[in-house]
């Protein structure tokens, strides 16, 4: 029997799982209070760097990140073929850099940890950094190159996913969100949208990002996902004298990361602010962020500022995503990815699509079951 699936949220994850489920024969409807891909997925920097900020207690996230990183090349190749949209994806590695001895020691320790996990890294001194990226600050003392990391044009990616979903017959309802989910005898029966209309279904996927908590669930507490706001700066990479900034790789400094996109936009990301869904620019956080960006790339003083982008990272209580079925049969989560929603998208989408279709899940999916929050024992 063909499944009727409702998806709350038409960002990267919602569109991605809609594409996969529709290709498997499901009737899929996407609901979004605004429009497809206009929130956090759009303003992301598109970083594919699961290793640069990894902490010692995040081995489960490393497994998810590495699985997702392995999927990216064929995922993009398939999307380009299906949609006809060119998607820039590059994997030249990520630089981590340090300004002083303490930061350099921390960077070396981090790189050593990654090496023990089987990753290829290069330890670099100040001269090595300047050889690789001449426009970086001359005050850097060293760092390292993490091979296999990269970046993707997330805006082109969103266009490709939307076009492919539409071609597969996915119904996309813009300006309408899901308000509540209904269940009968412990199984999803339907959902009500923000216009008050009820939609019978066999499954619901919550992929509403930092708004996931607002959807009422049957006999369950609200999902523990909050917004962590980020302000990202977008610069032109050519100054008024025609000098072009060079930056082949994404660079992670202790307080900022920077990446040059294929269209010539230089991105400096991103603040971490506990300010809910506030959309106004916060001057204090922006000043500190800009100071760190200028410290890393001195040429920034001469580059035009194009845009200040604000997004809301969906962050769970334990800083890990919620992937899979809840204790309500037919109710699934695809949210809570914090800073890593783009990078973890292919693996996360495969996990949730498999769960909806009743297929077996990979072992690395187990730590991210939403039942760790939605079971009665966890309340």
Coordinates of C-alpha atoms in Angstrom, one line a residue:
X1 CA 0.0 0.0 0.0
X2 CA 1.4 3.4 -1.0
X3 CA 2.1 5.5 2.1
X4 CA 0.8 9.0 2.5
X5 CA 3.5 11.1 4.2
X6 CA 3.3 14.6 5.5
X7 CA 6.5 16.5 6.1
X8 CA 6.7 19.6 8.3
X9 CA 9.4 21.9 6.9
X10 CA 10.7 22.4 3.4
X11 CA 14.3 23.2 4.0
X12 CA 17.2 21.1 2.9
X13 CA 16.3 18.1 5.1
X14 CA 12.5 18.3 4.4
X15 CA 13.1 18.6 0.6
X16 CA 15.7 15.9 0.7
X17 CA 13.6 13.3 2.5
X18 CA 10.6 14.2 0.3
X19 CA 12.6 13.5 -2.8
X20 CA 13.7 10.1 -1.5
X21 CA 10.3 9.0 -0.3
X22 CA 8.6 10.1 -3.4
X23 CA 11.1 8.2 -5.5
X24 CA 10.2 5.2 -3.4
X25 CA 6.5 5.5 -4.3
X26 CA 5.1 7.5 -1.4
X27 CA 2.5 10.3 -1.8
X28 CA 4.3 13.2 -0.1
X29 CA 3.1 16.6 1.0
X30 CA 5.5 19.3 2.3
X31 CA 4.2 22.1 4.6
X32 CA 6.2 25.2 5.3
X33 CA 5.0 28.4 7.0
X34 CA 7.1 30.5 4.6
X35 CA 8.4 28.9 1.3
X36 CA 10.8 26.1 0.4
X37 CA 14.4 26.7 1.5
X38 CA 14.1 30.4 2.7
X39 CA 15.2 29.9 6.3
X40 CA 18.4 28.5 7.8
X41 CA 19.2 26.2 4.9
X42 CA 19.4 29.2 2.6
X43 CA 21.7 31.3 4.8
X44 CA 24.1 28.4 5.7
X45 CA 27.7 28.6 4.6
X46 CA 27.4 25.1 3.1
X47 CA 30.4 23.7 5.1
X48 CA 31.2 20.0 4.7
X49 CA 33.6 19.8 7.6
X50 CA 32.6 17.2 10.2
X51 CA 36.1 17.1 11.7
X52 CA 37.2 20.7 12.2
X53 CA 35.2 21.4 15.4
X54 CA 34.8 17.8 16.7
X55 CA 35.1 17.4 20.5
X56 CA 36.5 14.4 22.3
X57 CA 33.1 13.2 23.5
X58 CA 31.5 13.2 20.0
X59 CA 32.5 9.9 18.5
X60 CA 28.9 9.2 17.6
X61 CA 28.7 12.5 15.7
X62 CA 32.0 11.6 14.0
X63 CA 30.5 8.3 12.7
X64 CA 27.5 10.1 11.4
X65 CA 29.6 12.9 9.8
X66 CA 31.9 10.5 8.1
X67 CA 29.1 8.4 6.7
X68 CA 27.5 11.6 5.4
X69 CA 30.8 12.8 3.9
X70 CA 31.2 9.6 2.0
X71 CA 27.7 10.1 0.5
X72 CA 28.1 13.6 -0.7
X73 CA 29.8 13.1 -4.1
X74 CA 27.2 10.6 -5.5
X75 CA 24.4 12.6 -3.8
X76 CA 25.3 15.7 -5.7
X77 CA 26.0 13.8 -8.9
X78 CA 22.5 12.2 -8.8
X79 CA 20.9 15.6 -8.0
X80 CA 22.7 17.3 -10.9
X81 CA 21.6 14.5 -13.3
X82 CA 18.0 14.6 -12.0
X83 CA 17.4 18.4 -11.9
X84 CA 19.8 19.8 -14.5
X85 CA 21.0 22.3 -11.8
X86 CA 24.8 22.8 -11.5
X87 CA 25.9 22.4 -7.9
X88 CA 29.4 23.4 -6.9
X89 CA 30.9 21.0 -4.5
X90 CA 34.6 21.0 -3.6
X91 CA 36.7 18.8 -1.2
X92 CA 40.1 20.5 -1.0
X93 CA 40.3 20.1 2.8
X94 CA 39.8 22.4 5.7
X95 CA 42.5 24.5 7.4
X96 CA 42.5 24.9 11.2
X97 CA 44.7 27.8 12.4
X98 CA 46.1 29.2 15.6
X99 CA 47.4 32.6 16.7
X100 CA 49.5 31.6 19.6
X101 CA 51.3 28.7 21.3
X102 CA 48.3 27.6 23.4
X103 CA 46.0 27.6 20.4
X104 CA 48.6 25.8 18.3
X105 CA 49.0 23.1 21.0
X106 CA 45.2 22.6 21.1
X107 CA 45.2 22.4 17.3
X108 CA 47.9 19.8 17.3
X109 CA 46.1 17.7 19.9
X110 CA 42.9 17.9 17.8
X111 CA 44.7 16.8 14.7
X112 CA 46.4 13.9 16.5
X113 CA 43.0 12.8 17.7
X114 CA 41.7 12.8 14.1
X115 CA 44.7 10.9 13.0
X116 CA 44.0 8.2 15.5
X117 CA 40.5 8.0 14.0
X118 CA 42.1 7.2 10.6
X119 CA 41.8 10.6 9.0
X120 CA 44.6 12.1 6.9
X121 CA 45.9 15.4 8.3
X122 CA 48.9 17.6 7.7
X123 CA 50.6 19.5 10.5
X124 CA 51.5 23.0 9.3
X125 CA 53.7 25.8 10.6
X126 CA 53.3 29.5 9.8
X127 CA 55.3 29.2 6.5
X128 CA 53.2 26.2 5.4
X129 CA 50.0 28.2 6.0
X130 CA 51.2 31.1 4.0
X131 CA 52.2 28.9 1.1
X132 CA 48.8 27.3 1.0
X133 CA 46.7 30.5 1.5
X134 CA 48.8 33.6 1.0
X135 CA 46.1 36.1 2.0
X136 CA 45.8 34.7 5.6
X137 CA 47.0 36.8 8.5
X138 CA 50.8 36.9 8.9
X139 CA 50.3 36.6 12.7
X140 CA 49.2 32.9 12.5
X141 CA 51.7 30.6 14.1
X142 CA 50.5 27.3 12.6
X143 CA 47.7 24.8 12.3
X144 CA 46.8 21.9 10.1
X145 CA 45.0 20.7 7.0
X146 CA 42.2 18.1 7.3
X147 CA 41.9 16.2 4.1
X148 CA 38.5 15.2 2.7
X149 CA 36.6 18.3 4.0
X150 CA 35.0 20.8 1.7
X151 CA 32.0 22.9 0.9
X152 CA 28.9 22.9 -1.2
X153 CA 26.7 25.6 -2.8
X154 CA 23.7 25.1 -0.6
X155 CA 21.6 27.6 -2.5
X156 CA 22.0 25.6 -5.8
X157 CA 21.4 22.4 -3.8
X158 CA 18.1 23.7 -2.5
X159 CA 17.0 24.7 -6.0
X160 CA 17.9 21.2 -7.3
X161 CA 16.0 19.4 -4.5
X162 CA 12.9 21.6 -5.0
X163 CA 12.8 20.9 -8.7
X164 CA 13.3 17.2 -8.3
X165 CA 10.7 17.0 -5.6
X166 CA 8.2 18.8 -7.8
X167 CA 9.1 16.5 -10.7
X168 CA 8.3 13.5 -8.6
X169 CA 4.9 14.8 -7.7
X170 CA 5.6 16.1 -4.2
X171 CA 2.9 18.6 -3.1
X172 CA 4.6 21.7 -1.6
X173 CA 2.3 24.0 0.4
X174 CA 4.0 27.4 1.0
X175 CA 2.7 29.6 3.7
X176 CA 1.1 26.7 5.6
X177 CA 2.8 24.9 8.4
X178 CA 1.8 21.8 10.4
X179 CA 0.2 22.7 13.7
X180 CA -0.5 19.4 15.4
X181 CA -0.3 15.6 14.8
X182 CA -3.1 13.3 15.6
X183 CA -2.8 9.6 16.6
X184 CA -5.2 6.7 17.2
X185 CA -4.2 3.9 19.5
X186 CA -0.6 4.9 19.4
X187 CA -0.3 5.3 15.6
X188 CA -0.3 8.5 13.5
X189 CA -3.7 9.1 11.8
X190 CA -3.3 12.6 10.4
X191 CA -2.2 16.2 11.1
X192 CA -3.8 19.6 11.2
X193 CA -2.2 22.6 9.4
X194 CA -2.1 26.2 10.5
X195 CA -5.1 27.0 8.3
X196 CA -7.2 24.5 10.4
X197 CA -7.4 21.8 7.7
X198 CA -6.9 18.2 8.7
X199 CA -4.9 15.8 6.5
X200 CA -5.2 12.0 6.9
X201 CA -1.9 10.2 6.5
X202 CA 0.2 7.2 7.4
X203 CA 3.3 9.0 8.5
X204 CA 4.5 12.4 9.6
X205 CA 8.1 13.6 9.5
X206 CA 9.1 16.6 11.7
X207 CA 11.8 18.5 9.7
X208 CA 10.9 22.0 10.8
X209 CA 14.3 22.9 12.1
X210 CA 14.3 25.3 15.1
X211 CA 10.5 25.5 14.9
X212 CA 10.1 21.8 15.5
X213 CA 9.2 22.4 19.1
X214 CA 6.1 24.3 18.1
X215 CA 4.3 21.3 16.5
X216 CA 1.9 19.6 19.0
X217 CA 2.5 15.9 19.3
X218 CA 0.0 13.3 20.6
X219 CA 0.8 12.2 24.1
X220 CA 4.4 13.4 23.9
X221 CA 6.2 16.5 25.2
X222 CA 7.4 19.2 22.8
X223 CA 10.6 18.2 21.0
X224 CA 13.6 19.6 22.9
X225 CA 14.9 21.7 20.0
X226 CA 15.7 25.4 20.4
X227 CA 17.1 28.0 18.1
X228 CA 20.7 29.1 18.4
X229 CA 20.9 32.2 16.3
X230 CA 23.8 32.9 13.9
X231 CA 24.8 36.1 12.1
X232 CA 26.8 35.4 9.0
X233 CA 28.6 38.1 7.0
X234 CA 28.8 38.0 3.2
X235 CA 31.4 40.1 1.4
X236 CA 32.4 40.6 -2.2
X237 CA 35.9 39.1 -2.7
X238 CA 37.1 41.9 -5.0
X239 CA 38.1 45.3 -3.6
X240 CA 37.6 48.7 -5.2
X241 CA 41.0 48.5 -6.9
X242 CA 40.2 45.2 -8.5
X243 CA 42.3 43.1 -6.2
X244 CA 40.8 39.6 -5.7
X245 CA 41.0 37.8 -2.4
X246 CA 42.4 34.2 -2.7
X247 CA 41.1 31.5 -0.5
X248 CA 40.9 28.0 -1.9
X249 CA 40.0 26.2 1.3
X250 CA 37.6 26.9 4.2
X251 CA 39.5 28.2 7.2
X252 CA 38.5 27.6 10.9
X253 CA 40.1 29.9 13.4
X254 CA 39.2 29.7 17.1
X255 CA 36.4 32.2 16.9
X256 CA 35.4 32.4 13.2
X257 CA 35.4 30.4 10.0
X258 CA 35.6 31.7 6.5
X259 CA 34.9 30.3 3.0
X260 CA 35.0 31.7 -0.5
X261 CA 32.1 30.5 -2.6
X262 CA 32.1 29.8 -6.4
X263 CA 30.2 33.0 -7.1
X264 CA 32.9 35.1 -5.5
X265 CA 31.0 35.7 -2.2
X266 CA 33.3 35.5 0.9
X267 CA 31.4 34.2 3.9
X268 CA 32.4 34.8 7.6
X269 CA 30.4 32.6 9.9
X270 CA 28.9 32.7 12.4
X271 CA 27.9 34.0 15.8
X272 CA 26.4 31.7 18.4
X273 CA 23.6 33.6 20.2
X274 CA 20.8 32.4 22.6
X275 CA 18.3 35.0 21.4
X276 CA 15.4 32.8 20.2
X277 CA 14.0 33.7 16.8
X278 CA 15.0 37.4 17.0
X279 CA 15.7 38.6 13.5
X280 CA 17.2 42.0 14.2
X281 CA 20.9 42.5 13.8
X282 CA 22.7 42.4 17.2
X283 CA 25.5 45.0 17.0
X284 CA 27.6 43.8 19.9
X285 CA 27.8 40.2 18.6
X286 CA 28.4 41.5 15.1
X287 CA 31.2 43.7 16.1
X288 CA 33.1 40.9 17.9
X289 CA 32.5 38.6 14.9
X290 CA 33.7 41.2 12.4
X291 CA 36.8 41.8 14.5
X292 CA 37.8 38.1 14.4
X293 CA 37.1 38.0 10.7
X294 CA 39.4 41.0 10.1
X295 CA 42.1 39.4 12.3
X296 CA 42.1 36.3 10.1
X297 CA 41.9 38.1 6.7
X298 CA 43.4 41.6 6.9
X299 CA 42.3 42.4 3.3
X300 CA 38.7 42.3 4.6
X301 CA 39.0 46.0 5.4
X302 CA 38.9 46.8 1.7
X303 CA 36.1 44.4 0.7
X304 CA 32.4 45.5 0.3
X305 CA 30.0 44.0 2.7
X306 CA 27.1 42.5 0.7
X307 CA 24.8 41.1 3.3
X308 CA 24.2 40.1 6.9
X309 CA 22.4 36.8 7.0
X310 CA 20.6 35.5 10.1
X311 CA 19.7 31.9 10.7
X312 CA 18.5 29.7 13.5
X313 CA 20.4 26.5 14.2
X314 CA 18.0 23.8 15.5
X315 CA 19.9 22.6 18.6
X316 CA 18.7 19.7 20.8
X317 CA 19.2 19.3 24.5
X318 CA 22.3 17.1 24.0
X319 CA 23.5 18.9 20.8
X320 CA 22.8 15.8 18.7
X321 CA 20.2 15.4 16.0
X322 CA 16.9 13.5 16.3
X323 CA 16.6 10.9 13.6
X324 CA 14.0 8.2 13.2
X325 CA 10.7 7.1 14.8
X326 CA 9.3 8.3 18.1
X327 CA 7.3 6.0 20.4
X328 CA 4.2 7.0 18.3
X329 CA 4.2 4.7 15.3
X330 CA 4.4 6.7 12.1
X331 CA 5.8 9.8 13.7
X332 CA 9.4 10.5 12.7
X333 CA 12.0 13.2 13.5
X334 CA 14.6 14.8 11.2
X335 CA 15.8 17.8 13.1
X336 CA 18.2 19.1 15.8
X337 CA 21.4 19.2 13.7
X338 CA 22.7 22.4 15.3
X339 CA 25.6 23.6 13.2
X340 CA 25.9 20.5 11.0
X341 CA 22.6 20.3 9.1
X342 CA 24.1 20.6 5.7
X343 CA 27.0 18.3 6.3
X344 CA 24.9 15.6 7.9
X345 CA 22.1 15.9 5.4
X346 CA 22.7 12.9 3.1
X347 CA 23.1 10.3 5.9
X348 CA 20.3 11.8 8.0
X349 CA 17.9 11.7 5.1
X350 CA 18.8 8.1 4.3
X351 CA 18.3 7.1 8.0
X352 CA 14.8 8.7 8.2
X353 CA 13.7 7.6 4.8
X354 CA 14.7 4.0 5.7
X355 CA 12.8 4.3 9.0
X356 CA 9.6 5.6 7.2
X357 CA 9.8 2.7 4.7
X358 CA 10.3 0.1 7.4
X359 CA 13.9 -0.7 6.4
X360 CA 16.8 -1.5 8.7
X361 CA 18.9 1.3 10.0
X362 CA 22.7 1.5 10.1
X363 CA 24.3 1.0 13.5
X364 CA 25.6 4.6 13.7
X365 CA 22.0 5.9 13.7
X366 CA 21.2 4.4 17.1
X367 CA 22.5 7.2 19.3
X368 CA 20.2 9.7 17.5
X369 CA 16.9 8.0 18.1
X370 CA 14.3 10.6 19.2
X371 CA 13.1 8.1 21.7
X372 CA 15.8 9.2 24.1
X373 CA 13.6 12.3 24.6
X374 CA 10.1 11.1 23.7
X375 CA 9.8 8.0 25.8
X376 CA 8.0 8.4 29.0
X377 CA 11.1 7.2 30.9
X378 CA 12.9 10.2 29.6
X379 CA 10.5 12.8 30.8

